[in-house]
PDB file of C-alpha atoms in Angstrom:
ATOM      1  CA  ASP D  17       0.000   0.000   0.000  1.00 65.00           C
ATOM      2  CA  ALA D  18       1.692   3.198  -1.205  1.00 80.00           C
ATOM      3  CA  GLY D  19      -0.592   5.455   0.787  1.00 94.00           C
ATOM      4  CA  VAL D  20      -2.083   8.675  -0.535  1.00 97.00           C
ATOM      5  CA  ILE D  21       0.087  10.020  -3.336  1.00 97.00           C
ATOM      6  CA  GLN D  22       0.246  13.714  -4.110  1.00 98.00           C
ATOM      7  CA  SER D  23       2.070  15.473  -6.903  1.00 97.00           C
ATOM      8  CA  PRO D  24       3.982  17.608  -7.287  1.00 97.00           C
ATOM      9  CA  ARG D  25       5.708  17.844  -3.886  1.00 96.00           C
ATOM     10  CA  HIS D  26       6.709  21.434  -4.566  1.00 97.00           C
ATOM     11  CA  GLU D  27       5.334  23.968  -7.013  1.00 97.00           C
ATOM     12  CA  VAL D  28       6.589  27.479  -7.627  1.00 97.00           C
ATOM     13  CA  THR D  29       4.576  29.543 -10.040  1.00 97.00           C
ATOM     14  CA  GLU D  30       4.044  33.124 -11.034  1.00 97.00           C
ATOM     15  CA  MET D  31       0.972  35.065 -10.073  1.00 97.00           C
ATOM     16  CA  GLY D  32      -1.772  34.649 -12.642  1.00 97.00           C
ATOM     17  CA  GLN D  33      -0.728  31.196 -13.770  1.00 97.00           C
ATOM     18  CA  GLU D  34      -2.888  28.116 -13.508  1.00 97.00           C
ATOM     19  CA  VAL D  35      -1.856  25.528 -10.945  1.00 98.00           C
ATOM     20  CA  THR D  36      -3.060  21.919 -10.796  1.00 98.00           C
ATOM     21  CA  LEU D  37      -2.458  19.709  -7.796  1.00 98.00           C
ATOM     22  CA  ARG D  38      -2.994  15.969  -8.055  1.00 98.00           C
ATOM     23  CA  CYS D  39      -3.973  13.241  -5.653  1.00 98.00           C
ATOM     24  CA  LYS D  40      -4.262   9.475  -5.825  1.00 98.00           C
ATOM     25  CA  PRO D  41      -6.205   8.129  -2.833  1.00 97.00           C
ATOM     26  CA  ILE D  42      -5.790   4.730  -1.220  1.00 96.00           C
ATOM     27  CA  SER D  43      -7.659   2.070  -3.139  1.00 95.00           C
ATOM     28  CA  GLY D  44     -10.956   1.245  -1.463  1.00 93.00           C
ATOM     29  CA  HIS D  45     -11.263   4.530   0.392  1.00 94.00           C
ATOM     30  CA  ASN D  46     -14.555   6.115  -0.639  1.00 92.00           C
ATOM     31  CA  SER D  47     -13.968   9.606   0.761  1.00 94.00           C
ATOM     32  CA  LEU D  48     -11.384  12.124  -0.380  1.00 96.00           C
ATOM     33  CA  PHE D  49     -10.570  15.450   1.235  1.00 95.00           C
ATOM     34  CA  TRP D  50      -8.535  18.483   0.221  1.00 97.00           C
ATOM     35  CA  TYR D  51      -7.045  20.572   3.038  1.00 95.00           C
ATOM     36  CA  ARG D  52      -4.899  23.688   3.039  1.00 96.00           C
ATOM     37  CA  GLN D  53      -2.392  24.458   5.786  1.00 94.00           C
ATOM     38  CA  THR D  54      -1.233  27.987   6.572  1.00 90.00           C
ATOM     39  CA  MET D  55       0.396  29.500   9.635  1.00 84.00           C
ATOM     40  CA  MET D  56      -2.538  31.813  10.203  1.00 85.00           C
ATOM     41  CA  ARG D  57      -5.436  29.396   9.738  1.00 85.00           C
ATOM     42  CA  GLY D  58      -3.951  25.979  10.392  1.00 87.00           C
ATOM     43  CA  LEU D  59      -5.533  23.066   8.514  1.00 90.00           C
ATOM     44  CA  GLU D  60      -8.649  24.130   6.632  1.00 91.00           C
ATOM     45  CA  LEU D  61     -11.003  21.771   4.839  1.00 91.00           C
ATOM     46  CA  LEU D  62     -11.503  22.986   1.277  1.00 94.00           C
ATOM     47  CA  ILE D  63     -13.712  20.294  -0.224  1.00 95.00           C
ATOM     48  CA  TYR D  64     -14.516  16.644   0.172  1.00 93.00           C
ATOM     49  CA  PHE D  65     -15.851  13.921  -2.072  1.00 95.00           C
ATOM     50  CA  ASN D  66     -17.780  10.799  -1.226  1.00 93.00           C
ATOM     51  CA  ASN D  67     -17.850   8.095  -3.908  1.00 93.00           C
ATOM     52  CA  ASN D  68     -16.408  10.636  -6.372  1.00 95.00           C
ATOM     53  CA  VAL D  69     -19.246  13.104  -5.760  1.00 95.00           C
ATOM     54  CA  PRO D  70     -18.477  16.514  -4.214  1.00 94.00           C
ATOM     55  CA  ILE D  71     -20.356  16.695  -0.910  1.00 91.00           C
ATOM     56  CA  ASP D  72     -19.198  19.921   0.711  1.00 88.00           C
ATOM     57  CA  ASP D  73     -17.217  22.640  -1.042  1.00 90.00           C
ATOM     58  CA  SER D  74     -18.060  25.413   1.401  1.00 88.00           C
ATOM     59  CA  GLY D  75     -14.397  25.705   2.340  1.00 89.00           C
ATOM     60  CA  MET D  76     -13.265  26.574  -1.170  1.00 93.00           C
ATOM     61  CA  PRO D  77     -12.119  30.165  -0.743  1.00 87.00           C
ATOM     62  CA  GLU D  78     -13.049  31.596  -4.126  1.00 86.00           C
ATOM     63  CA  ASP D  79     -14.232  30.755  -7.612  1.00 91.00           C
ATOM     64  CA  ARG D  80     -10.583  30.622  -8.606  1.00 95.00           C
ATOM     65  CA  PHE D  81     -10.467  27.244  -6.862  1.00 97.00           C
ATOM     66  CA  SER D  82     -12.025  24.139  -8.368  1.00 97.00           C
ATOM     67  CA  ALA D  83     -11.729  20.425  -7.648  1.00 97.00           C
ATOM     68  CA  LYS D  84     -12.659  17.330  -9.584  1.00 97.00           C
ATOM     69  CA  MET D  85     -12.722  13.625  -8.975  1.00 97.00           C
ATOM     70  CA  PRO D  86     -13.298  11.941 -12.329  1.00 96.00           C
ATOM     71  CA  ASN D  87     -12.840   8.452 -10.889  1.00 95.00           C
ATOM     72  CA  ALA D  88     -12.142   6.657  -7.617  1.00 95.00           C
ATOM     73  CA  SER D  89      -8.388   6.778  -8.073  1.00 95.00           C
ATOM     74  CA  PHE D  90      -7.719  10.391  -9.001  1.00 96.00           C
ATOM     75  CA  SER D  91      -8.560  13.925  -7.938  1.00 98.00           C
ATOM     76  CA  THR D  92      -7.310  17.378  -8.891  1.00 98.00           C
ATOM     77  CA  LEU D  93      -7.389  20.761  -7.221  1.00 98.00           C
ATOM     78  CA  LYS D  94      -6.979  23.636  -9.645  1.00 98.00           C
ATOM     79  CA  ILE D  95      -6.301  27.293  -8.952  1.00 97.00           C
ATOM     80  CA  GLN D  96      -6.793  29.670 -11.850  1.00 96.00           C
ATOM     81  CA  PRO D  97      -5.502  32.348 -11.731  1.00 96.00           C
ATOM     82  CA  SER D  98      -3.149  31.835  -8.806  1.00 97.00           C
ATOM     83  CA  GLU D  99      -2.311  34.632  -6.361  1.00 96.00           C
ATOM     84  CA  PRO D 100       0.487  35.039  -3.780  1.00 96.00           C
ATOM     85  CA  ARG D 101      -1.985  34.545  -0.924  1.00 95.00           C
ATOM     86  CA  ASP D 102      -2.648  31.024  -2.220  1.00 96.00           C
ATOM     87  CA  SER D 103       0.839  30.046  -1.070  1.00 97.00           C
ATOM     88  CA  ALA D 104       0.393  27.193   1.416  1.00 97.00           C
ATOM     89  CA  VAL D 105       0.775  23.455   1.809  1.00 97.00           C
ATOM     90  CA  TYR D 106      -2.117  21.574   0.271  1.00 98.00           C
ATOM     91  CA  PHE D 107      -2.940  18.136   1.639  1.00 97.00           C
ATOM     92  CA  CYS D 108      -5.091  15.425   0.189  1.00 97.00           C
ATOM     93  CA  ALA D 109      -6.502  12.749   2.497  1.00 96.00           C
ATOM     94  CA  SER D 110      -8.604   9.670   1.892  1.00 95.00           C
ATOM     95  CA  SER D 111     -10.732   7.670   4.276  1.00 92.00           C
ATOM     96  CA  PRO D 112     -12.893   4.551   4.415  1.00 89.00           C
ATOM     97  CA  GLY D 113     -14.734   6.097   7.375  1.00 81.00           C
ATOM     98  CA  THR D 114     -13.561   8.258  10.235  1.00 75.00           C
ATOM     99  CA  PHE D 115      -9.808   7.753  10.053  1.00 83.00           C
ATOM    100  CA  TYR D 116      -7.982   9.771   7.456  1.00 89.00           C
ATOM    101  CA  THR D 117      -4.734   8.966   5.734  1.00 94.00           C
ATOM    102  CA  PHE D 118      -2.972  12.077   4.520  1.00 96.00           C
ATOM    103  CA  GLY D 119      -0.609  12.473   1.633  1.00 97.00           C
ATOM    104  CA  SER D 120       2.716  14.236   2.069  1.00 96.00           C
ATOM    105  CA  GLY D 121       1.318  17.464   0.698  1.00 97.00           C
ATOM    106  CA  THR D 122       2.156  19.911  -2.073  1.00 98.00           C
ATOM    107  CA  ARG D 123       3.981  23.055  -1.039  1.00 97.00           C
ATOM    108  CA  LEU D 124       2.732  25.805  -3.344  1.00 98.00           C
ATOM    109  CA  THR D 125       4.557  29.098  -3.665  1.00 97.00           C
ATOM    110  CA  VAL D 126       3.042  31.806  -5.835  1.00 97.00           C
ATOM    111  CA  VAL D 127       5.428  34.654  -6.575  1.00 97.00           C
TER     112      VAL D 127
ATOM    113  CA  ASP G   6     -14.726  31.419  14.098  1.00 70.00           C
ATOM    114  CA  GLN G   7     -12.521  28.556  15.197  1.00 83.00           C
ATOM    115  CA  GLN G   8     -14.568  25.620  16.450  1.00 91.00           C
ATOM    116  CA  VAL G   9     -11.490  23.686  17.561  1.00 94.00           C
ATOM    117  CA  LYS G  10      -8.862  25.631  19.461  1.00 95.00           C
ATOM    118  CA  GLN G  11      -5.369  24.746  20.526  1.00 95.00           C
ATOM    119  CA  ASN G  12      -4.256  27.755  22.503  1.00 92.00           C
ATOM    120  CA  SER G  13      -0.632  26.752  22.961  1.00 94.00           C
ATOM    121  CA  PRO G  14       1.330  27.123  19.722  1.00 93.00           C
ATOM    122  CA  SER G  15       4.307  25.395  21.315  1.00 96.00           C
ATOM    123  CA  LEU G  16       5.241  23.324  24.340  1.00 97.00           C
ATOM    124  CA  SER G  17       8.656  22.295  25.603  1.00 98.00           C
ATOM    125  CA  VAL G  18       8.986  19.220  27.838  1.00 98.00           C
ATOM    126  CA  GLN G  19      11.966  17.377  29.238  1.00 98.00           C
ATOM    127  CA  GLU G  20      12.567  13.837  28.051  1.00 97.00           C
ATOM    128  CA  GLY G  21      10.983  11.307  30.403  1.00 97.00           C
ATOM    129  CA  ARG G  22       8.419  13.741  31.752  1.00 98.00           C
ATOM    130  CA  ILE G  23       4.736  13.942  30.919  1.00 98.00           C
ATOM    131  CA  SER G  24       3.560  16.039  27.962  1.00 98.00           C
ATOM    132  CA  ILE G  25       0.034  17.429  28.152  1.00 98.00           C
ATOM    133  CA  LEU G  26      -1.488  18.971  25.047  1.00 98.00           C
ATOM    134  CA  ASN G  27      -4.820  20.719  25.348  1.00 98.00           C
ATOM    135  CA  CYS G  28      -7.713  21.321  22.990  1.00 98.00           C
ATOM    136  CA  ASP G  29     -11.006  23.171  23.383  1.00 97.00           C
ATOM    137  CA  TYR G  30     -14.035  23.036  21.143  1.00 96.00           C
ATOM    138  CA  THR G  31     -17.204  25.046  20.836  1.00 95.00           C
ATOM    139  CA  ASN G  32     -19.574  22.866  18.820  1.00 91.00           C
ATOM    140  CA  SER G  33     -21.568  20.454  21.002  1.00 91.00           C
ATOM    141  CA  MET G  34     -22.507  18.449  17.897  1.00 90.00           C
ATOM    142  CA  PHE G  35     -19.001  17.005  17.580  1.00 92.00           C
ATOM    143  CA  ASP G  36     -19.214  13.269  18.237  1.00 91.00           C
ATOM    144  CA  TYR G  37     -15.661  12.054  17.691  1.00 92.00           C
ATOM    145  CA  PHE G  38     -12.275  13.523  18.459  1.00 95.00           C
ATOM    146  CA  LEU G  39      -8.889  12.623  17.081  1.00 95.00           C
ATOM    147  CA  TRP G  40      -5.263  13.580  17.541  1.00 97.00           C
ATOM    148  CA  TYR G  41      -2.878  13.693  14.615  1.00 96.00           C
ATOM    149  CA  LYS G  42       0.893  14.021  14.696  1.00 97.00           C
ATOM    150  CA  LYS G  43       2.881  15.789  11.996  1.00 95.00           C
ATOM    151  CA  TYR G  44       6.582  15.773  11.233  1.00 95.00           C
ATOM    152  CA  PRO G  45       8.108  18.403   8.912  1.00 91.00           C
ATOM    153  CA  ALA G  46       7.588  17.738   5.193  1.00 88.00           C
ATOM    154  CA  GLU G  47       5.140  14.923   5.930  1.00 92.00           C
ATOM    155  CA  GLY G  48       1.382  14.695   6.126  1.00 94.00           C
ATOM    156  CA  PRO G  49      -0.387  14.367   9.477  1.00 95.00           C
ATOM    157  CA  THR G  50      -0.679  10.799  10.778  1.00 95.00           C
ATOM    158  CA  PHE G  51      -3.392   9.470  13.033  1.00 94.00           C
ATOM    159  CA  LEU G  52      -2.381   8.990  16.656  1.00 96.00           C
ATOM    160  CA  ILE G  53      -5.375   8.300  18.896  1.00 96.00           C
ATOM    161  CA  SER G  54      -9.093   9.029  19.056  1.00 95.00           C
ATOM    162  CA  ILE G  55     -12.025   9.108  21.431  1.00 96.00           C
ATOM    163  CA  SER G  56     -15.761   8.905  21.010  1.00 94.00           C
ATOM    164  CA  SER G  57     -17.927  11.509  22.684  1.00 94.00           C
ATOM    165  CA  ILE G  58     -19.557   8.783  24.782  1.00 94.00           C
ATOM    166  CA  LYS G  59     -16.272   8.040  26.521  1.00 96.00           C
ATOM    167  CA  ASP G  60     -14.078  10.112  28.794  1.00 96.00           C
ATOM    168  CA  LYS G  61     -10.760   8.315  28.377  1.00 98.00           C
ATOM    169  CA  ASN G  62      -8.906   6.257  25.822  1.00 98.00           C
ATOM    170  CA  GLU G  63      -5.446   4.837  26.289  1.00 98.00           C
ATOM    171  CA  ASP G  64      -2.940   3.430  23.810  1.00 97.00           C
ATOM    172  CA  GLY G  65       0.497   2.703  25.158  1.00 97.00           C
ATOM    173  CA  ARG G  66       2.174   5.952  26.171  1.00 98.00           C
ATOM    174  CA  PHE G  67      -0.718   8.016  24.814  1.00 98.00           C
ATOM    175  CA  THR G  68      -3.946   8.792  26.663  1.00 98.00           C
ATOM    176  CA  VAL G  69      -6.708  11.114  25.547  1.00 98.00           C
ATOM    177  CA  PHE G  70      -9.143  12.558  28.083  1.00 98.00           C
ATOM    178  CA  LEU G  71     -12.471  14.125  27.175  1.00 98.00           C
ATOM    179  CA  ASN G  72     -14.462  16.481  29.415  1.00 97.00           C
ATOM    180  CA  LYS G  73     -17.707  17.086  27.565  1.00 96.00           C
ATOM    181  CA  SER G  74     -19.146  19.523  30.069  1.00 96.00           C
ATOM    182  CA  ALA G  75     -16.091  21.728  29.671  1.00 97.00           C
ATOM    183  CA  LYS G  76     -15.786  21.004  25.929  1.00 97.00           C
ATOM    184  CA  HIS G  77     -12.164  20.164  26.521  1.00 97.00           C
ATOM    185  CA  LEU G  78      -9.874  17.329  25.619  1.00 97.00           C
ATOM    186  CA  SER G  79      -6.261  16.650  26.348  1.00 98.00           C
ATOM    187  CA  LEU G  80      -3.548  14.333  25.117  1.00 98.00           C
ATOM    188  CA  HIS G  81      -1.102  12.934  27.659  1.00 98.00           C
ATOM    189  CA  ILE G  82       2.196  11.428  26.573  1.00 98.00           C
ATOM    190  CA  VAL G  83       4.167   9.644  29.238  1.00 97.00           C
ATOM    191  CA  PRO G  84       7.061   9.217  29.291  1.00 98.00           C
ATOM    192  CA  SER G  85       7.944  11.745  26.590  1.00 98.00           C
ATOM    193  CA  GLN G  86      10.603  10.655  24.099  1.00 97.00           C
ATOM    194  CA  PRO G  87      12.707  12.631  21.598  1.00 96.00           C
ATOM    195  CA  GLY G  88      10.745  11.084  18.704  1.00 96.00           C
ATOM    196  CA  ASP G  89       7.597  12.690  20.077  1.00 98.00           C
ATOM    197  CA  SER G  90       8.851  16.102  18.932  1.00 98.00           C
ATOM    198  CA  ALA G  91       6.312  17.091  16.279  1.00 97.00           C
ATOM    199  CA  VAL G  92       3.249  19.229  15.681  1.00 96.00           C
ATOM    200  CA  TYR G  93       0.093  17.759  17.208  1.00 97.00           C
ATOM    201  CA  PHE G  94      -3.304  18.564  15.765  1.00 96.00           C
ATOM    202  CA  CYS G  95      -6.580  18.114  17.574  1.00 97.00           C
ATOM    203  CA  ALA G  96      -9.507  17.308  15.265  1.00 95.00           C
ATOM    204  CA  ALA G  97     -13.238  16.843  15.659  1.00 94.00           C
ATOM    205  CA  ARG G  98     -15.881  15.156  13.539  1.00 90.00           C
ATOM    206  CA  GLY G  99     -19.526  16.048  13.211  1.00 80.00           C
ATOM    207  CA  GLY G 100     -20.833  19.467  13.946  1.00 61.00           C
ATOM    208  CA  GLY G 101     -23.909  19.468  11.810  1.00 57.00           C
ATOM    209  CA  GLY G 102     -23.575  16.535   9.504  1.00 51.00           C
ATOM    210  CA  ALA G 103     -20.361  17.251   7.685  1.00 54.00           C
ATOM    211  CA  ASP G 104     -18.016  14.289   7.400  1.00 68.00           C
ATOM    212  CA  GLY G 105     -14.900  16.407   7.152  1.00 81.00           C
ATOM    213  CA  LEU G 106     -12.742  16.804  10.217  1.00 88.00           C
ATOM    214  CA  THR G 107     -12.296  20.240  11.771  1.00 90.00           C
ATOM    215  CA  PHE G 108      -8.724  20.775  12.925  1.00 92.00           C
ATOM    216  CA  GLY G 109      -7.111  23.042  15.460  1.00 93.00           C
ATOM    217  CA  LYS G 110      -4.047  25.075  14.492  1.00 93.00           C
ATOM    218  CA  GLY G 111      -1.697  22.636  16.149  1.00 94.00           C
ATOM    219  CA  THR G 112       0.777  22.610  19.029  1.00 96.00           C
ATOM    220  CA  HIS G 113       4.483  22.188  18.378  1.00 96.00           C
ATOM    221  CA  LEU G 114       5.827  19.805  21.017  1.00 98.00           C
ATOM    222  CA  ILE G 115       9.561  19.942  21.653  1.00 98.00           C
ATOM    223  CA  ILE G 116      11.116  17.211  23.784  1.00 98.00           C
ATOM    224  CA  GLN G 117      14.366  18.356  25.310  1.00 96.00           C
ATOM    225  CA  PRO G 118      17.091  15.861  26.270  1.00 91.00           C
TER     226      PRO G 118
END
């Protein structure tokens, strides 16, 4: 079991560019979560999916953020256009129930 | 408005002593509480949990206590070891039907030799 796999590990991009973060959940886990970690706000839930269907996206900060889960083994979080204040570590987690398994995160820097 | 609060950003404890990490919550609908541990450049990993119908859960050196009337939980680590140095996040499930966990901002535990 390779765990939750996120890519890329690090992303540096210029303001205004599109950024796509990727996540492969653990096989058999039916829930997938995207979190953002910042010093000011800690770990914030952005969106979560259950059986590939978005259930709660109330944490998505703006329309610039979008997330998809086209199948049970893949999800993306896209920011378009990116802004410096989007700089953070983005975590994906999957779960068969209550207990989450997190990926190692993507550190995004928007300059 | 933070529903899960960890008021101590950092805590320093001597090796061998007890570490006590605290967490307060405001939403009485939370029905399950978890502690996660995070090392630098890694994702958080599950440590221990407790259901709202219990007041204590123990797993080896780790014990979580829940005081529902005070809306307070704590994580005790005894004895503390150097490998325990990490950021600890308190998390809660529920709060109106959402399945996502609500996390506190974390406490950085430093175990000194």
